[in-house]
XYZ file of C-alpha atoms in Angstrom:
403
model
C 30.154 -26.194 32.501
C 30.224 -28.450 35.361
C 28.387 -27.477 38.205
C 28.870 -28.467 42.112
C 26.604 -31.036 43.081
C 26.215 -28.973 46.525
C 24.832 -26.076 44.586
C 22.251 -28.398 42.135
C 20.956 -29.904 45.268
C 20.829 -26.344 46.833
C 18.531 -25.182 42.990
C 16.196 -28.747 43.371
C 15.194 -27.816 46.962
C 14.398 -23.938 46.672
C 12.229 -25.455 43.359
C 9.721 -27.389 44.829
C 8.335 -29.251 41.367
C 4.768 -28.510 42.120
C 4.713 -24.889 42.307
C 7.356 -24.807 39.271
C 5.222 -27.091 37.380
C 1.993 -24.953 38.691
C 3.130 -22.146 36.865
C 2.794 -23.988 33.228
C -0.106 -26.471 33.983
C -3.304 -26.312 36.202
C -3.018 -29.250 38.315
C -5.307 -30.842 40.399
C -4.620 -32.971 43.890
C -5.949 -36.478 43.324
C -4.772 -38.740 46.380
C -1.384 -38.039 46.696
C -0.707 -36.552 43.449
C -0.930 -34.189 41.112
C -2.763 -34.516 37.802
C -3.321 -31.852 34.643
C -3.078 -31.734 31.037
C 0.182 -32.992 29.799
C 2.374 -29.497 28.490
C 4.464 -31.947 26.012
C 1.460 -33.505 24.193
C -2.298 -32.616 23.196
C -4.907 -35.060 25.166
C -8.251 -34.414 26.189
C -7.925 -36.482 29.907
C -5.294 -35.606 32.329
C -2.517 -37.824 32.269
C 0.440 -35.825 33.644
C 1.418 -36.280 37.162
C 3.602 -34.487 39.911
C 4.683 -36.296 42.896
C 5.303 -33.801 45.802
C 6.912 -36.233 47.900
C 9.664 -37.747 45.032
C 9.508 -34.641 43.376
C 8.985 -35.828 40.192
C 6.532 -35.912 36.798
C 5.682 -38.462 34.597
C 3.222 -38.885 31.815
C 1.350 -41.738 31.440
C 0.389 -40.962 27.982
C 3.689 -39.920 26.296
C 6.103 -41.139 28.568
C 7.683 -37.849 29.629
C 9.287 -37.545 32.868
C 11.821 -36.554 35.707
C 12.803 -34.377 37.932
C 12.191 -30.489 38.019
C 15.740 -29.535 36.301
C 14.199 -31.735 33.864
C 11.000 -30.430 33.767
C 12.278 -26.982 32.439
C 14.921 -28.184 30.246
C 11.513 -30.164 28.687
C 9.530 -26.921 28.872
C 11.416 -24.086 27.957
C 13.781 -26.258 25.372
C 16.985 -25.432 27.210
C 20.115 -26.901 27.681
C 21.054 -28.467 31.442
C 23.325 -25.324 32.095
C 20.480 -23.120 31.096
C 17.692 -24.866 32.810
C 20.101 -24.821 36.024
C 20.566 -21.129 35.820
C 16.837 -20.618 34.906
C 16.197 -22.488 38.450
C 18.515 -20.573 39.756
C 17.331 -16.963 38.636
C 13.834 -17.980 39.528
C 15.066 -19.168 43.357
C 17.135 -15.868 43.672
C 20.221 -17.946 43.683
C 23.886 -16.574 42.628
C 24.952 -19.347 39.964
C 28.582 -20.649 40.941
C 30.473 -20.513 37.760
C 34.461 -20.395 35.968
C 35.348 -17.116 35.630
C 35.120 -16.911 31.968
C 31.452 -18.321 32.178
C 30.842 -15.512 34.740
C 32.010 -12.523 32.378
C 30.059 -14.350 29.462
C 27.190 -14.383 31.701
C 27.266 -11.013 33.165
C 27.565 -9.406 29.388
C 24.736 -11.158 28.382
C 22.742 -10.135 31.406
C 23.642 -6.577 30.930
C 22.347 -6.598 26.933
C 19.458 -8.037 28.250
C 18.881 -5.430 30.713
C 19.681 -2.974 28.359
C 17.084 -4.379 25.985
C 14.843 -3.833 28.806
C 15.107 -0.554 29.846
C 15.099 0.305 26.033
C 11.825 -1.394 25.605
C 10.572 0.801 28.307
C 11.729 4.104 26.805
C 10.600 3.455 23.673
C 7.232 2.554 25.175
C 7.150 5.698 27.388
C 8.069 7.762 24.156
C 4.681 6.336 22.711
C 2.286 7.338 25.785
C 3.762 10.820 25.482
C 3.234 13.313 23.306
C 6.278 12.857 21.000
C 4.953 9.755 20.098
C 1.684 10.621 18.547
C 3.148 9.978 15.358
C 3.157 6.536 15.768
C 0.173 6.753 18.095
C -1.274 7.750 14.743
C 0.183 4.924 12.664
C -1.556 2.645 15.166
C -5.185 4.502 14.537
C -4.974 4.125 10.977
C -4.032 0.458 11.236
C -6.702 0.116 13.927
C -4.712 -1.041 16.252
C -5.942 -0.733 19.609
C -4.110 0.605 22.710
C -4.584 -2.498 25.125
C -3.163 -4.477 21.752
C -0.079 -2.127 22.000
C 0.082 -2.442 25.746
C -0.185 -6.125 25.181
C 2.696 -6.160 22.795
C 4.456 -3.606 24.477
C 4.651 -1.326 21.350
C 6.731 1.466 21.421
C 8.066 4.600 19.497
C 11.123 5.709 18.369
C 11.687 9.707 17.581
C 12.592 10.944 14.245
C 16.250 11.701 15.760
C 19.554 10.997 16.047
C 20.884 10.162 19.061
C 17.618 10.375 21.656
C 18.138 6.344 22.642
C 22.086 6.913 22.926
C 21.428 9.872 25.470
C 18.960 8.093 27.474
C 20.663 4.587 28.108
C 24.253 5.986 28.327
C 22.847 8.452 31.180
C 21.496 5.151 32.362
C 25.270 3.639 32.766
C 25.419 1.833 29.437
C 28.370 2.356 27.667
C 28.434 2.751 23.875
C 30.461 -0.591 23.371
C 27.086 -2.182 24.724
C 24.424 -0.335 22.716
C 26.937 -1.267 19.677
C 26.654 -5.472 20.869
C 22.852 -4.923 21.604
C 22.725 -3.261 18.095
C 20.627 -0.499 19.370
C 22.903 2.268 17.656
C 25.136 2.567 14.531
C 28.686 3.295 14.217
C 29.104 6.377 11.647
C 32.590 5.395 11.244
C 33.877 9.115 11.982
C 34.014 8.014 15.825
C 30.252 8.976 16.156
C 27.131 7.103 17.102
C 23.944 7.184 15.897
C 20.277 5.656 17.022
C 19.530 2.700 14.587
C 15.917 2.890 14.858
C 14.578 6.189 14.320
C 10.665 7.490 13.355
C 9.568 4.022 13.800
C 6.817 2.083 15.154
C 8.879 -0.464 18.105
C 8.061 -4.096 18.060
C 10.466 -5.583 21.008
C 11.026 -9.456 20.405
C 10.089 -11.329 23.867
C 11.033 -14.920 24.217
C 9.419 -17.436 26.048
C 11.580 -16.671 29.481
C 10.181 -13.354 28.931
C 13.310 -11.752 28.084
C 13.409 -8.601 25.265
C 16.368 -9.891 23.116
C 15.455 -7.711 20.189
C 13.010 -5.911 18.269
C 11.162 -5.570 15.039
C 10.289 -1.680 13.627
C 7.925 -0.504 10.860
C 9.240 2.799 9.451
C 5.904 5.585 9.325
C 6.867 7.258 5.960
C 7.441 5.858 2.547
C 11.472 5.679 3.458
C 13.220 2.566 3.509
C 13.887 -0.392 4.589
C 10.480 -0.269 5.802
C 10.531 -3.313 8.026
C 13.977 -3.156 10.562
C 15.224 -5.480 12.778
C 17.727 -6.070 15.212
C 20.543 -8.027 13.573
C 22.342 -11.071 15.398
C 23.495 -10.519 18.941
C 25.075 -12.315 21.894
C 20.892 -12.648 23.049
C 19.294 -12.880 20.229
C 19.477 -15.344 16.828
C 16.689 -14.655 14.541
C 16.657 -18.311 13.648
C 16.144 -19.392 17.299
C 13.082 -16.958 18.230
C 9.371 -16.333 16.854
C 7.841 -12.921 16.852
C 4.440 -13.322 19.273
C 5.641 -16.956 21.176
C 5.661 -15.657 24.638
C 2.032 -14.710 24.269
C 0.770 -17.693 22.214
C 2.858 -20.454 24.227
C -0.499 -19.465 26.544
C -3.006 -20.451 23.884
C -5.583 -22.773 24.465
C -5.624 -23.658 20.759
C -4.741 -26.933 19.555
C -2.807 -25.950 16.643
C -0.143 -22.120 16.073
C -0.860 -20.125 12.904
C 2.876 -19.284 11.546
C 2.275 -15.562 9.666
C 4.531 -13.793 7.203
C 5.148 -10.624 9.439
C 4.876 -9.157 13.180
C 1.786 -6.565 11.828
C -0.345 -10.170 11.254
C 0.471 -11.780 14.798
C -0.824 -8.095 16.055
C -3.847 -8.210 14.176
C -4.829 -11.676 14.940
C -3.922 -12.035 18.763
C -7.230 -9.367 19.813
C -9.315 -11.377 16.875
C -9.012 -14.209 19.143
C -6.434 -16.183 17.327
C -4.010 -16.130 20.131
C -1.884 -18.854 18.717
C -0.114 -16.668 16.104
C 3.650 -16.166 15.617
C 5.666 -14.970 12.835
C 9.098 -16.131 11.928
C 10.312 -12.217 11.223
C 11.636 -12.541 7.643
C 13.066 -15.831 7.488
C 12.209 -19.511 6.468
C 11.216 -21.490 9.028
C 14.303 -23.058 10.383
C 15.055 -26.308 12.579
C 15.593 -24.276 15.938
C 12.045 -22.634 15.482
C 10.483 -26.131 14.304
C 11.922 -27.567 17.766
C 10.954 -24.272 19.725
C 7.146 -24.605 18.115
C 6.806 -28.921 19.116
C 6.972 -27.701 22.894
C 3.483 -26.392 22.516
C 1.480 -28.091 19.635
C 1.816 -30.522 16.705
C -0.051 -28.671 14.208
C 1.017 -25.625 12.185
C -1.436 -24.081 10.121
C 0.978 -21.838 7.247
C -0.657 -18.255 6.447
C 1.314 -16.261 4.265
C 0.155 -13.940 1.940
C -1.131 -14.676 -1.183
C 1.175 -13.276 -3.185
C 4.228 -14.950 -5.401
C 6.717 -14.206 -2.515
C 4.063 -15.801 0.130
C 3.155 -18.641 -1.934
C 7.257 -19.461 -2.081
C 7.447 -18.858 1.220
C 4.321 -21.795 1.769
C 6.115 -24.260 -0.162
C 9.274 -23.932 0.872
C 7.899 -24.431 4.714
C 5.545 -27.411 3.711
C 9.126 -28.810 2.362
C 10.867 -28.280 5.457
C 8.086 -29.518 7.301
C 7.667 -32.251 5.254
C 9.113 -35.506 7.665
C 8.183 -33.491 10.548
C 6.174 -34.798 13.244
C 3.773 -32.019 12.474
C -0.019 -31.981 11.041
C 0.288 -29.175 8.492
C -2.247 -27.042 6.720
C -2.144 -24.020 4.694
C -4.657 -20.884 4.598
C -4.029 -17.912 2.284
C -6.605 -15.186 2.130
C -8.187 -14.908 -1.196
C -7.887 -11.828 -3.333
C -10.079 -9.186 -2.582
C -12.302 -7.451 -4.866
C -11.673 -3.300 -5.104
C -12.500 -1.270 -7.808
C -13.766 -3.920 -10.486
C -10.057 -5.512 -9.907
C -8.521 -8.685 -7.405
C -5.861 -7.225 -5.334
C -3.639 -9.103 -2.869
C -4.867 -9.409 0.627
C -2.873 -10.243 3.858
C -4.305 -11.417 7.396
C -4.398 -7.998 8.442
C -7.196 -6.806 5.266
C -8.619 -9.797 5.575
C -9.350 -9.597 9.108
C -10.150 -5.730 8.915
C -12.985 -6.654 5.658
C -14.088 -9.841 6.688
C -13.822 -9.941 10.233
C -13.059 -13.082 13.080
C -15.713 -15.186 12.338
C -14.892 -15.456 7.960
C -11.351 -16.005 9.316
C -12.304 -18.889 11.494
C -14.362 -20.571 9.217
C -11.250 -20.215 6.413
C -8.844 -21.562 9.353
C -11.633 -24.450 9.741
C -11.572 -25.148 5.840
C -7.647 -24.370 5.450
C -6.441 -27.214 3.337
C -3.979 -29.830 4.126
C -0.448 -29.529 2.785
C -1.117 -32.204 -0.024
C -3.853 -30.480 -1.455
C -2.342 -26.900 -1.515
C 0.804 -28.173 -3.233
C -1.540 -30.350 -6.021
C -3.522 -26.883 -6.368
C -0.418 -25.327 -6.755
C 0.330 -27.608 -9.750
C -3.221 -27.534 -11.029
C -2.542 -23.736 -11.373
C 0.406 -23.947 -13.539
C -1.791 -25.932 -16.519
C -4.935 -25.505 -18.367
C -6.723 -28.395 -17.637
C -9.290 -28.275 -20.969
C -6.163 -28.685 -22.775
C -5.565 -32.595 -23.094
C -1.735 -31.862 -23.660
C -1.428 -29.828 -20.871
C -3.291 -31.957 -18.860
C -1.083 -34.892 -19.747
C 1.994 -32.506 -18.366
C -0.225 -32.121 -14.782
C -0.653 -35.562 -14.913
C 3.389 -36.256 -14.829
C 4.027 -33.428 -12.337
C 1.647 -33.901 -9.697
C 2.554 -37.840 -9.854
C 6.283 -36.766 -9.524
C 4.843 -34.822 -6.151
C 2.590 -38.005 -4.527
C 6.114 -40.032 -5.730
C 7.959 -38.083 -3.327
C 5.610 -39.025 -0.100
C 7.179 -41.524 2.135
C 3.516 -42.371 3.146
C 2.993 -45.641 0.621
């Protein structure tokens, strides 16, 4: 939609660029301008400049520049209308929208408010006696309270309508609860909570909004993992679990994990650059989101067949991208004389953060990984299989765009 120019001027005047940029970049005043490390590319010497007088920013390294609205578009990966709304909300301004847009915006905000209140409710339950089953699960997984608090973890009870009753009592309608994916229609005119007897993991976007929930069951029932389905505030193609925390990392790369628990294990171990794609192969939208914060990805999936397949698929997706891609897979662990599958969570628990750091430093580039995967299919001591390996790996090398 087209915003009135008067409103755009008001948003800009209420959004001092130094103040806005300072919430993302550490700025130091030098002369009449402010300088810091550019948030749009990796650098060691601050070439990112902000002018308080002109209300513009400019990077002498990557040449990004513009006004405060453009900065939010770049930093938060938002289209122009959403960037304007972002700054308006920050400044406490009401956005003048057409009737249709206003109603859509109202519905969207209601679902965000509902998700926030549901997350707070689940969080409170975890702290209370009713949540002891989930707390016992966290204790077994060696997830400390500080970590649970940092990720806003909660508990859903082994009951049919606890959340339904709590949220309707707060004024939310059953239609809104359905739209948010928090309750299910039993097709007989009744409704029940979608998430029951589960560890609840709120999915929080880069703006700090709770857009969805992931969950893990406490017993042997299926499905083991259950996530919010697509809603007007949540698209799994556009979100990454842990991105709200990882975007603050000082590390130069991001670790892309297979599951939420891997992210939860890595962060307190010192790897606060870990995110997960919540059960989907890496998408173009997620790649674009990651590119705002890093230009190097480490793919860290399980060492089973599914994990290897996912790694190969993501390497293919990223082969022509701007990212430097490395791969890391925890080695199999010896137990009772046999090697067993080991994921990130296992590796941190059995080997420790220092061993993971060493493994991360020695992680293979994507071409080494793909060549190793090909060689694993052949017995290279057999001349015929060695020739077959040479043919397949030659095709792989020939597919590279780099001569």
